[in-house]
Coordinates of N, CA, C and O in Angstrom, one line a residue:
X1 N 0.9 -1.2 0.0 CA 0.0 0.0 0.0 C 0.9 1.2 0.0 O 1.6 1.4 1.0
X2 N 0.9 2.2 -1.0 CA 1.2 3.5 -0.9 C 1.4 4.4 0.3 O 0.3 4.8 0.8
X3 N 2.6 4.9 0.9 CA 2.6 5.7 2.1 C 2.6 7.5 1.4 O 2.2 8.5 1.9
X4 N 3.0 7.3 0.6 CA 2.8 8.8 -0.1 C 2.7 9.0 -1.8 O 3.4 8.5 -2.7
X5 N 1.4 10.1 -1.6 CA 1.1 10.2 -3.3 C 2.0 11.6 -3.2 O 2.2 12.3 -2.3
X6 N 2.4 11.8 -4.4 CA 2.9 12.7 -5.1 C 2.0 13.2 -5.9 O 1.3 12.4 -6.5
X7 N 1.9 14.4 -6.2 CA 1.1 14.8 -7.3 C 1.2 16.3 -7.8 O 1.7 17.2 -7.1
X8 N 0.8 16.4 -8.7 CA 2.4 18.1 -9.3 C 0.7 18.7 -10.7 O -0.3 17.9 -10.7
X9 N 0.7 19.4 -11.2 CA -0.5 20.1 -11.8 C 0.1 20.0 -13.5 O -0.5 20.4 -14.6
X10 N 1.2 19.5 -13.5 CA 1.4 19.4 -14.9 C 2.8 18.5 -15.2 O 3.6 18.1 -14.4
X11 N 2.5 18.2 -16.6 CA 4.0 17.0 -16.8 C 5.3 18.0 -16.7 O 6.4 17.5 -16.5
X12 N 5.2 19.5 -16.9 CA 6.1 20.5 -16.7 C 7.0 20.5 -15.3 O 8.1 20.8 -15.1
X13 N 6.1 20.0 -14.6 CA 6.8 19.7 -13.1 C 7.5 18.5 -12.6 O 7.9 18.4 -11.4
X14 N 7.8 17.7 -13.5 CA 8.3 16.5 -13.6 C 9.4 15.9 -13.1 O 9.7 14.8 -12.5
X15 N 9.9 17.2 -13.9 CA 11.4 17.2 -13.6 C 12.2 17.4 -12.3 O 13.3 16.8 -12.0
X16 N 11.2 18.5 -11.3 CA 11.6 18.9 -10.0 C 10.3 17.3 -9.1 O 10.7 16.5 -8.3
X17 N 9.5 17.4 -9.6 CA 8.8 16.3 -8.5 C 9.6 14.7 -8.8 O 9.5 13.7 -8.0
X18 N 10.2 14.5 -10.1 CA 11.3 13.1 -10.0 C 11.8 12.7 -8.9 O 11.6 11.7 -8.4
X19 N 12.8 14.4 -8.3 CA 13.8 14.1 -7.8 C 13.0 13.8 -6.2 O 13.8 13.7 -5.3
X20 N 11.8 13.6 -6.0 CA 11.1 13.5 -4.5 C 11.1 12.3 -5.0 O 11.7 11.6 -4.2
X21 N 10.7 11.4 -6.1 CA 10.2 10.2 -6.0 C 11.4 9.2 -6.1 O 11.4 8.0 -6.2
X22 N 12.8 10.2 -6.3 CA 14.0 9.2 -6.2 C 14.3 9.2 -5.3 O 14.9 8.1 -5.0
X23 N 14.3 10.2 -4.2 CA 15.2 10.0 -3.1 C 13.7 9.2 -2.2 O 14.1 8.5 -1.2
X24 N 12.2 9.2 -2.4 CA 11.5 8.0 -1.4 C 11.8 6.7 -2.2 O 11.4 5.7 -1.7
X25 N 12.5 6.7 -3.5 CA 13.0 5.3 -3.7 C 14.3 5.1 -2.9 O 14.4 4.2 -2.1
X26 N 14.8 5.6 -3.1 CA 16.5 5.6 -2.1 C 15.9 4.9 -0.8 O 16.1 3.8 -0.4
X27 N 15.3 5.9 -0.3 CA 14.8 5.6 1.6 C 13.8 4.1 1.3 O 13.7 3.4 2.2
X28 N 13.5 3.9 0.5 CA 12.6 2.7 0.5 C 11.3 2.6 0.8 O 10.7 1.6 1.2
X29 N 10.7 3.8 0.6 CA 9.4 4.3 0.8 C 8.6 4.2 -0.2 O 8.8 5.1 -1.0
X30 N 7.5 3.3 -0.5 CA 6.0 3.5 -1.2 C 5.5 4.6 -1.5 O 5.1 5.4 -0.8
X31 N 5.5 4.6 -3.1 CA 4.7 6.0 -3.2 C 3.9 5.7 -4.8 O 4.4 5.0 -5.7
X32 N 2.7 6.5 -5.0 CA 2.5 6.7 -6.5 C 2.5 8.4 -7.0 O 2.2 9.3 -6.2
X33 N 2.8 8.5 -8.1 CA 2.5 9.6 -8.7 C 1.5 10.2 -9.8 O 1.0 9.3 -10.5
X34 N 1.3 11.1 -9.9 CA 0.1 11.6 -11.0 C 0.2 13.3 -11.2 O 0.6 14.3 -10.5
X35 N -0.3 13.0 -12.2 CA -0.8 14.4 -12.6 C -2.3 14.9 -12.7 O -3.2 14.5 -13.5
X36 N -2.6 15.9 -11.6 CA -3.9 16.3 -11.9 C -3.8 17.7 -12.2 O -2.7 18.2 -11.9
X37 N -4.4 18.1 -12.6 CA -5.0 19.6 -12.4 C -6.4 20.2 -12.1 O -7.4 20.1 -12.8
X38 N -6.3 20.8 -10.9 CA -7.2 21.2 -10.4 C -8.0 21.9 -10.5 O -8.9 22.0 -9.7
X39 N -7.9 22.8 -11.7 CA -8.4 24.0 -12.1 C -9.6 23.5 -13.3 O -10.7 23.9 -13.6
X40 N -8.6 22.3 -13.9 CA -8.9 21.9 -15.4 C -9.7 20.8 -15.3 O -10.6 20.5 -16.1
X41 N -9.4 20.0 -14.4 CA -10.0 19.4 -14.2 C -10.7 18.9 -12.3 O -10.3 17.8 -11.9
X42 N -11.3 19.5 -11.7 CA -11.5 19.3 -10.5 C -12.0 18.4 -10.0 O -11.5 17.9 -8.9
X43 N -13.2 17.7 -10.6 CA -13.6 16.8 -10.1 C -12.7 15.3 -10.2 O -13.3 14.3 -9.8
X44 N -11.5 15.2 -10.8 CA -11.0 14.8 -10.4 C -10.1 14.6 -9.6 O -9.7 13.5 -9.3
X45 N -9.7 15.7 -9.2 CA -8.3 16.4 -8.0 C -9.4 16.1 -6.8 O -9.0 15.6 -5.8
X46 N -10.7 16.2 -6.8 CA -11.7 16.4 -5.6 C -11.7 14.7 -4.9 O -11.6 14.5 -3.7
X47 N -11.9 13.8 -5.8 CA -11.6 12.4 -5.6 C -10.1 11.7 -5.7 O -10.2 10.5 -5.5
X48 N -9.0 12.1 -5.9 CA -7.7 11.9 -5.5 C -7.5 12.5 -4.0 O -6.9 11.8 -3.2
X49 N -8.0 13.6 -3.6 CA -7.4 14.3 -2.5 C -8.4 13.3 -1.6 O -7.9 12.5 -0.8
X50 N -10.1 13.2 -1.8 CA -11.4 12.4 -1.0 C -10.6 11.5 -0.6 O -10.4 11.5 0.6
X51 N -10.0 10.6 -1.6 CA -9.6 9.1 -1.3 C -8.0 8.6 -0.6 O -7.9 7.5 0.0
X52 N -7.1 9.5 -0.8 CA -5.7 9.1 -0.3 C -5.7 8.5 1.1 O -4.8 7.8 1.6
X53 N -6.8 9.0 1.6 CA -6.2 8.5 3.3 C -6.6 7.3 3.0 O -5.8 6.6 3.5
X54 N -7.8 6.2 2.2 CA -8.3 5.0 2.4 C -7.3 4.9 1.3 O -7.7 3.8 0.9
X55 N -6.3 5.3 0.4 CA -5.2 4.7 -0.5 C -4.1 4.4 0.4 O -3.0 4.1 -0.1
X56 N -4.0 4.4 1.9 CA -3.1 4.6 2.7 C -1.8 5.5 2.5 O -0.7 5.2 2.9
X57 N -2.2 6.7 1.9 CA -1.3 7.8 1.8 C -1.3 8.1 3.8 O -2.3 8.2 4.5
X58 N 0.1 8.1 4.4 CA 0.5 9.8 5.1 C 0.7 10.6 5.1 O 0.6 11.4 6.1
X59 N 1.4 10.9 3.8 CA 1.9 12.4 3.7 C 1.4 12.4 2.0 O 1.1 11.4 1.3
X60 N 1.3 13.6 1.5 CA 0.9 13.8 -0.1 C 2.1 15.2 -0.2 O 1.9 16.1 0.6
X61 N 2.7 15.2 -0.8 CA 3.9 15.9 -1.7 C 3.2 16.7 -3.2 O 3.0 16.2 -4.3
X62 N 3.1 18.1 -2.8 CA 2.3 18.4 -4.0 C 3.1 19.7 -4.5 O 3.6 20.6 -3.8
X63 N 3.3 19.5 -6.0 CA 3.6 20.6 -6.7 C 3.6 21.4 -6.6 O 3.7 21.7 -5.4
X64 N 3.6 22.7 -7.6 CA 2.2 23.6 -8.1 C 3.5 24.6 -8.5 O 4.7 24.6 -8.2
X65 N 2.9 25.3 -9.1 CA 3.7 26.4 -10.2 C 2.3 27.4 -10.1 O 1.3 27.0 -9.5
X66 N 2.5 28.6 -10.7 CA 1.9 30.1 -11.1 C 1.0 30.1 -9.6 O 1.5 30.5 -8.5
X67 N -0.1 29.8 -9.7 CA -1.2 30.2 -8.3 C -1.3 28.6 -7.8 O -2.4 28.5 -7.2
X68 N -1.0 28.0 -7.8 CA 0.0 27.0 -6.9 C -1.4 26.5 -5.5 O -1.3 26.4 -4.2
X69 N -2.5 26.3 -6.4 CA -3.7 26.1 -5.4 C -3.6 24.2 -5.4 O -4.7 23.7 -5.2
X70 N -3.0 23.8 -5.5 CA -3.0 22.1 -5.3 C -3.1 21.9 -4.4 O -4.0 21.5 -3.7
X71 N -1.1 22.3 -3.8 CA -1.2 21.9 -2.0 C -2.0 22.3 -0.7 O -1.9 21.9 0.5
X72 N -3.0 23.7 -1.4 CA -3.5 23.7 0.0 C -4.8 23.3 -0.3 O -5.7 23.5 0.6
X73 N -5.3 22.4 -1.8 CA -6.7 22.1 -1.7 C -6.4 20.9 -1.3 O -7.2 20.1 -0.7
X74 N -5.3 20.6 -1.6 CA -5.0 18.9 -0.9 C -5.3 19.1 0.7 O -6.0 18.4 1.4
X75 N -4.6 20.0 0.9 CA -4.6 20.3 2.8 C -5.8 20.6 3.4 O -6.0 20.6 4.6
X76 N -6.6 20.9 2.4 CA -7.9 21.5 2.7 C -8.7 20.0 2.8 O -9.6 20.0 3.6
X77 N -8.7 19.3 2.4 CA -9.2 17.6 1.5 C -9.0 16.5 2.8 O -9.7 15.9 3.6
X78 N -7.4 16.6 2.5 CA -7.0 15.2 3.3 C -6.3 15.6 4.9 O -5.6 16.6 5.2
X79 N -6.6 14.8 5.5 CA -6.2 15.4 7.1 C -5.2 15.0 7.5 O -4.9 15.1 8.7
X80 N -4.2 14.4 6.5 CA -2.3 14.4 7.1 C -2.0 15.1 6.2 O -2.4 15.4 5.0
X81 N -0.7 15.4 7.1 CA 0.3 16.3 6.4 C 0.2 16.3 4.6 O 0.2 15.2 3.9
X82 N 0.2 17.4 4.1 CA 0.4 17.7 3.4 C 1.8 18.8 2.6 O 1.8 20.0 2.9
X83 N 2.8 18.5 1.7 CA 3.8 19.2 1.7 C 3.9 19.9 0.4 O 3.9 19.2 -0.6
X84 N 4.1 21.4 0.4 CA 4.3 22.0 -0.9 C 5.2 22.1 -1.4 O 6.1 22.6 -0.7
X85 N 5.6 21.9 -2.8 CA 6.3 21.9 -3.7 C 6.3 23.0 -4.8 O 6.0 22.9 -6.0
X86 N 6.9 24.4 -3.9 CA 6.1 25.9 -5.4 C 7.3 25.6 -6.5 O 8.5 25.6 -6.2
X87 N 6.9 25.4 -7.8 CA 7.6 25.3 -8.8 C 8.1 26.8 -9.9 O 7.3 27.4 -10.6
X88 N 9.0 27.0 -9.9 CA 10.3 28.0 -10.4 C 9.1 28.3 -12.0 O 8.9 27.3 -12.7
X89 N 8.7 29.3 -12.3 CA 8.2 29.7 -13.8 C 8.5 30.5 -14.4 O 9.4 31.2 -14.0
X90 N 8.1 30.7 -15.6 CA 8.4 31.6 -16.6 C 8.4 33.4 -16.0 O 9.2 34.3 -16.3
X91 N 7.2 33.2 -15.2 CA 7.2 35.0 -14.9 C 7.9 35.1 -13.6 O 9.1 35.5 -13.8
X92 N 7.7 34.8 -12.4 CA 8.4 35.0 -11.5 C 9.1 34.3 -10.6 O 9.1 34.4 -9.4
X93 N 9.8 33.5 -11.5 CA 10.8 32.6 -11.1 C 10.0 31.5 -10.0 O 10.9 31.0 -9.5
X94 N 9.1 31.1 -9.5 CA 8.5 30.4 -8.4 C 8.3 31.2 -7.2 O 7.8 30.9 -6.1
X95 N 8.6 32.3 -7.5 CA 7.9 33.6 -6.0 C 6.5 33.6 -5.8 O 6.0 33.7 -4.7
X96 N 5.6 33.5 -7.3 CA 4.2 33.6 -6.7 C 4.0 32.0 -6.3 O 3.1 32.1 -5.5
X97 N 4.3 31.1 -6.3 CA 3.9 29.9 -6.3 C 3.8 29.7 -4.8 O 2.9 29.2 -4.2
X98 N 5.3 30.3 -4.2 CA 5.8 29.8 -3.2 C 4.8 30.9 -2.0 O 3.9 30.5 -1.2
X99 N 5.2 32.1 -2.3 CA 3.8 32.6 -1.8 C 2.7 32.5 -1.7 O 2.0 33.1 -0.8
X100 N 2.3 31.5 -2.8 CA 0.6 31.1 -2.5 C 0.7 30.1 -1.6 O 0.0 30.3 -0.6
X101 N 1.5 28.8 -1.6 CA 1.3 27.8 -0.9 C 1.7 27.8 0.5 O 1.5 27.0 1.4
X102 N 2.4 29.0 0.7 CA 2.7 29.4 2.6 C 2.4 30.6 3.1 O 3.1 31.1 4.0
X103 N 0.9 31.4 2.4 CA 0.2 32.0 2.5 C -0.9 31.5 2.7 O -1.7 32.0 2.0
X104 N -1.4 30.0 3.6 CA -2.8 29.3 3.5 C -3.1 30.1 4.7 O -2.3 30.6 5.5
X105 N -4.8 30.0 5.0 CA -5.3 30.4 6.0 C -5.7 29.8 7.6 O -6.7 29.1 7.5
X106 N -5.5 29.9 8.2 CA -5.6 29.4 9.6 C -5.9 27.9 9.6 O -6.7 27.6 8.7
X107 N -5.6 27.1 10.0 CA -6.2 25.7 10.0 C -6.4 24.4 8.8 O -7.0 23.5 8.4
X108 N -5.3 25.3 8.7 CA -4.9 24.7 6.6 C -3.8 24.3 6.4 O -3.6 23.9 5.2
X109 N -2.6 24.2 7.5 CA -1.4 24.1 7.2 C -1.0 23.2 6.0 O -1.7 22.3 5.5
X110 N 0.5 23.6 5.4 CA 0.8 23.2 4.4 C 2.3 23.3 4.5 O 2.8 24.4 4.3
X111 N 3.3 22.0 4.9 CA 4.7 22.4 4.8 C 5.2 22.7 3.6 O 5.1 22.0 2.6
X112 N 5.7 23.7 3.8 CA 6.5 24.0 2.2 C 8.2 24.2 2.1 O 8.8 25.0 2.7
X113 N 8.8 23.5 1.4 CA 10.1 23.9 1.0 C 10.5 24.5 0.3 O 9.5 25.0 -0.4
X114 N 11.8 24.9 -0.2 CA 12.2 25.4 -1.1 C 11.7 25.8 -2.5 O 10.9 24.9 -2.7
X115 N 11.7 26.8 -3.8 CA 11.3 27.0 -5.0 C 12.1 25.5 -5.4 O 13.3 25.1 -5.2
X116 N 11.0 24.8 -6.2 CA 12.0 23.4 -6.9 C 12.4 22.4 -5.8 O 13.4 21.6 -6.0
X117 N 11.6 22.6 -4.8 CA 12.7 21.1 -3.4 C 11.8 20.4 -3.9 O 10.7 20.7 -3.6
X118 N 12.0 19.4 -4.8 CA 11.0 18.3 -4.7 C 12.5 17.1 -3.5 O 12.1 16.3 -2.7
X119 N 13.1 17.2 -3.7 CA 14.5 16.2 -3.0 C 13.9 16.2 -1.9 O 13.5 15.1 -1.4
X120 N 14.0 17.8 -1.0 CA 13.6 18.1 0.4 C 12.1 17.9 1.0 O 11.8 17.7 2.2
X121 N 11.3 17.8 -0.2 CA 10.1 17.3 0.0 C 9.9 15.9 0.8 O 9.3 15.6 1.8
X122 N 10.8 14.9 -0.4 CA 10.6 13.6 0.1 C 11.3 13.5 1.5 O 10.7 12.9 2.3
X123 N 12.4 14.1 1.8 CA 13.2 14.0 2.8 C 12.1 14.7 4.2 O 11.7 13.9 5.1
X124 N 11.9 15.6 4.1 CA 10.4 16.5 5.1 C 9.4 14.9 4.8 O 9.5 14.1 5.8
X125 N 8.6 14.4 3.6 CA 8.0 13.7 4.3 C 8.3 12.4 4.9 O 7.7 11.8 5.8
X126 N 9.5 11.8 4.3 CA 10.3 10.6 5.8 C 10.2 10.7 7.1 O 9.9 9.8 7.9
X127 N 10.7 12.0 7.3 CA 10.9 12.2 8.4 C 9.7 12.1 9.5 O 9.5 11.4 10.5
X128 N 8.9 13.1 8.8 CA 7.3 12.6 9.0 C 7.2 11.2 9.7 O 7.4 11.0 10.9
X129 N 6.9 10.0 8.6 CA 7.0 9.0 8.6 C 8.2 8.0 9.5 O 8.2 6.9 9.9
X130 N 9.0 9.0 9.6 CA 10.1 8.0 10.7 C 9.4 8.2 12.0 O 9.7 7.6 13.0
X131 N 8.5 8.9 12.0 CA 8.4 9.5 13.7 C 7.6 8.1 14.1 O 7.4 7.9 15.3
X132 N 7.3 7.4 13.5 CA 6.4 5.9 14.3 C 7.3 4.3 13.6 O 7.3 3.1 13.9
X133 N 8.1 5.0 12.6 CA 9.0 3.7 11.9 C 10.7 3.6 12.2 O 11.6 4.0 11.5
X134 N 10.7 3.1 13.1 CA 12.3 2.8 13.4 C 13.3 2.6 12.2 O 14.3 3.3 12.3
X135 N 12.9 1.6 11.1 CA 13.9 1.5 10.5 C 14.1 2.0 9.5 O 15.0 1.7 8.7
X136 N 12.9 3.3 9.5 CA 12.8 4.1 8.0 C 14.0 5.3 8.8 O 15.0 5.8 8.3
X137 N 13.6 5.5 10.4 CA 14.7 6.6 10.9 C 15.6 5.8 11.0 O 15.7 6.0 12.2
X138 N 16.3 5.2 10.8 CA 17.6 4.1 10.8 C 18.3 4.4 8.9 O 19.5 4.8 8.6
X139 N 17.5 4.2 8.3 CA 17.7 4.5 6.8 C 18.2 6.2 6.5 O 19.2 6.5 5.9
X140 N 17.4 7.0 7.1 CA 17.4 8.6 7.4 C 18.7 8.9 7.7 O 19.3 9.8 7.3
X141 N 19.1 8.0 8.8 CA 20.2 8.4 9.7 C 21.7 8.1 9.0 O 22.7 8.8 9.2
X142 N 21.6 6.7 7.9 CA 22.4 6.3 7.4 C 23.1 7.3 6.2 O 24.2 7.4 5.8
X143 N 21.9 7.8 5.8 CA 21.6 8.8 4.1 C 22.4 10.5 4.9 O 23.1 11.3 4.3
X144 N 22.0 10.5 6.5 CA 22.6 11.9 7.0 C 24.2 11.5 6.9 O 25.0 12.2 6.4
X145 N 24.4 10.4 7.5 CA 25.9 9.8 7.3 C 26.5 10.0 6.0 O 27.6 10.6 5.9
X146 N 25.8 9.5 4.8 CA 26.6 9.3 3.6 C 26.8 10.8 2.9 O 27.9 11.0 2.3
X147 N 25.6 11.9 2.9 CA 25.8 13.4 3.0 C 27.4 13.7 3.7 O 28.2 14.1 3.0
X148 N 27.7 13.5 5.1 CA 28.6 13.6 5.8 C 30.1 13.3 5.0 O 31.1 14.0 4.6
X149 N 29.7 11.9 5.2 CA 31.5 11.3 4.2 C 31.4 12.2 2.8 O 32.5 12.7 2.5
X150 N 30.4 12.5 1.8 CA 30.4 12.9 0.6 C 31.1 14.1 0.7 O 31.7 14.4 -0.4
X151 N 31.2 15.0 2.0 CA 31.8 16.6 2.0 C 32.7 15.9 2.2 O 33.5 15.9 1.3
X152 N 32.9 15.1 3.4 CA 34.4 15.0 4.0 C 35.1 14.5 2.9 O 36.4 14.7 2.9
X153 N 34.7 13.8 1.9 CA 35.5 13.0 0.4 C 36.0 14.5 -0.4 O 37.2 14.8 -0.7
X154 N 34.9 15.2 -0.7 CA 35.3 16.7 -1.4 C 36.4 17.6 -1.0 O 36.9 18.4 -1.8
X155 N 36.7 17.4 0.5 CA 37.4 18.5 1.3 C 38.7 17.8 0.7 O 39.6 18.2 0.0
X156 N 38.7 16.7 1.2 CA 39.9 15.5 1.2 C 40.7 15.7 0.2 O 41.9 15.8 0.3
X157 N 40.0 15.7 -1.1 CA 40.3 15.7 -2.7 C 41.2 17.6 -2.4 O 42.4 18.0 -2.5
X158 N 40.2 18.3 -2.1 CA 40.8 19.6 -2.2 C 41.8 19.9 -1.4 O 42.8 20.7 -1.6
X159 N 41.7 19.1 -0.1 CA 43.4 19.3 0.5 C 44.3 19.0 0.1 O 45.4 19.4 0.3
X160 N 44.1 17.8 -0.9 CA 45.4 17.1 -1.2 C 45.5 17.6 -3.0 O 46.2 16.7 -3.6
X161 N 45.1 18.5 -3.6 CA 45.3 18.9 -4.8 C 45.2 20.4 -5.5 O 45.7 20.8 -6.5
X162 N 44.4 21.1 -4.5 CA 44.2 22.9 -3.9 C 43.2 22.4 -5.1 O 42.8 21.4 -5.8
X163 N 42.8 24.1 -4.9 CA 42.0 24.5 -5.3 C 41.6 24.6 -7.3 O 40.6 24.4 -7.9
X164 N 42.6 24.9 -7.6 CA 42.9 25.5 -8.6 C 43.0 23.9 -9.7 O 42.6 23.8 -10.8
X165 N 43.5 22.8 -9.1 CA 43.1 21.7 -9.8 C 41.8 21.0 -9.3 O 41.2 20.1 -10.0
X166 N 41.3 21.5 -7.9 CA 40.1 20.5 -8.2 C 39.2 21.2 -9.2 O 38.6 20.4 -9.9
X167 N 39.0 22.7 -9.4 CA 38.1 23.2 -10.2 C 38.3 22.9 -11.5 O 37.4 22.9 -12.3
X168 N 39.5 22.7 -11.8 CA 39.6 21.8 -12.6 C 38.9 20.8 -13.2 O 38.5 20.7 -14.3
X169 N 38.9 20.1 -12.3 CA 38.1 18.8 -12.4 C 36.6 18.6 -12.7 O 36.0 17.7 -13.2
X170 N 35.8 20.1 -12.1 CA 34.5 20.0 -12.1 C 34.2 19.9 -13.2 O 33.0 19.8 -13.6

């Protein structure tokens, strides 16, 4: 059974919501994805959001770009965490997006990350999910470790070659 849906308002978003559904493959977390649109099509966004808690979603990871109404109609919908994902656009780079989705009103919460975190998304909702699953925070703790050696590998290379040849290398 699915622990988190993903769901983004266009195939345009794809690219940034991938990187959430690679890293809950990494962690080993259940998930499906879709594309709805809410605007264009509602009555079907109205029965994805109705149904996720009986799909055994906990967390839903939601898109959205321009007026970026997904994640809080999801929040508005389903009664677990819900996390926003404002996507980077043509006009203002992901500022209105990001603004709409952490501008909801009282009793609506909606965590939101970064313009484009779909990565930090999945990682926000693990953690979520680690709070009752030991060995998903065991997995979490491992992935904080491997971040760790990954700088300490970078530093390592640059002490032992300066600067001027690792940029080199990039």
């Amino acid at each position: 059974m699915p622990k988190v849906g993903i769901v983004m308002g266009s195939d345009s978003d794809l690219k940034v919501m991938s990187k959430a559904a690679d890293m809950l493959d990494k962690l080993g977390i259940e998930y499906d994805m879709t594309i709805i649109s809410a605007h264009r099509e509602p009555d079907v966004f109205f029965k994805y959001a109705g149904s996720a808690e009986e799909k055994g979603y906990k967390v839903i990871i939601a898109g959205a770009g321009m007026a970026a109404h997904l994640p809080g109609m999801c929040a508005a919908i389903f009664p677990l965490p819900v996390i926003g994902v404002p996507m980077s656009g043509k006009n203002l780079d992901g500022q209105d997006a990001l603004y709409s989705i952490v501008q909801m009103p009282p009793g609506i919460p909606v965590a939101t990350v970064a313009i484009d975190g779909g990565m930090n998304a999945a990682i926000l909702a693990a953690r979520m999910l680690a709070v009752s699953d030991p060995e998903l925070l065991d997995r979490l703790k491992a992935y904080t470790t491997e971040m760790k050696e990954t700088v300490q590998g970078k530093d390592a290379k640059l002490q032992e070659i300066g600067h001027k040849a690792y940029m080199e290398q990039k």
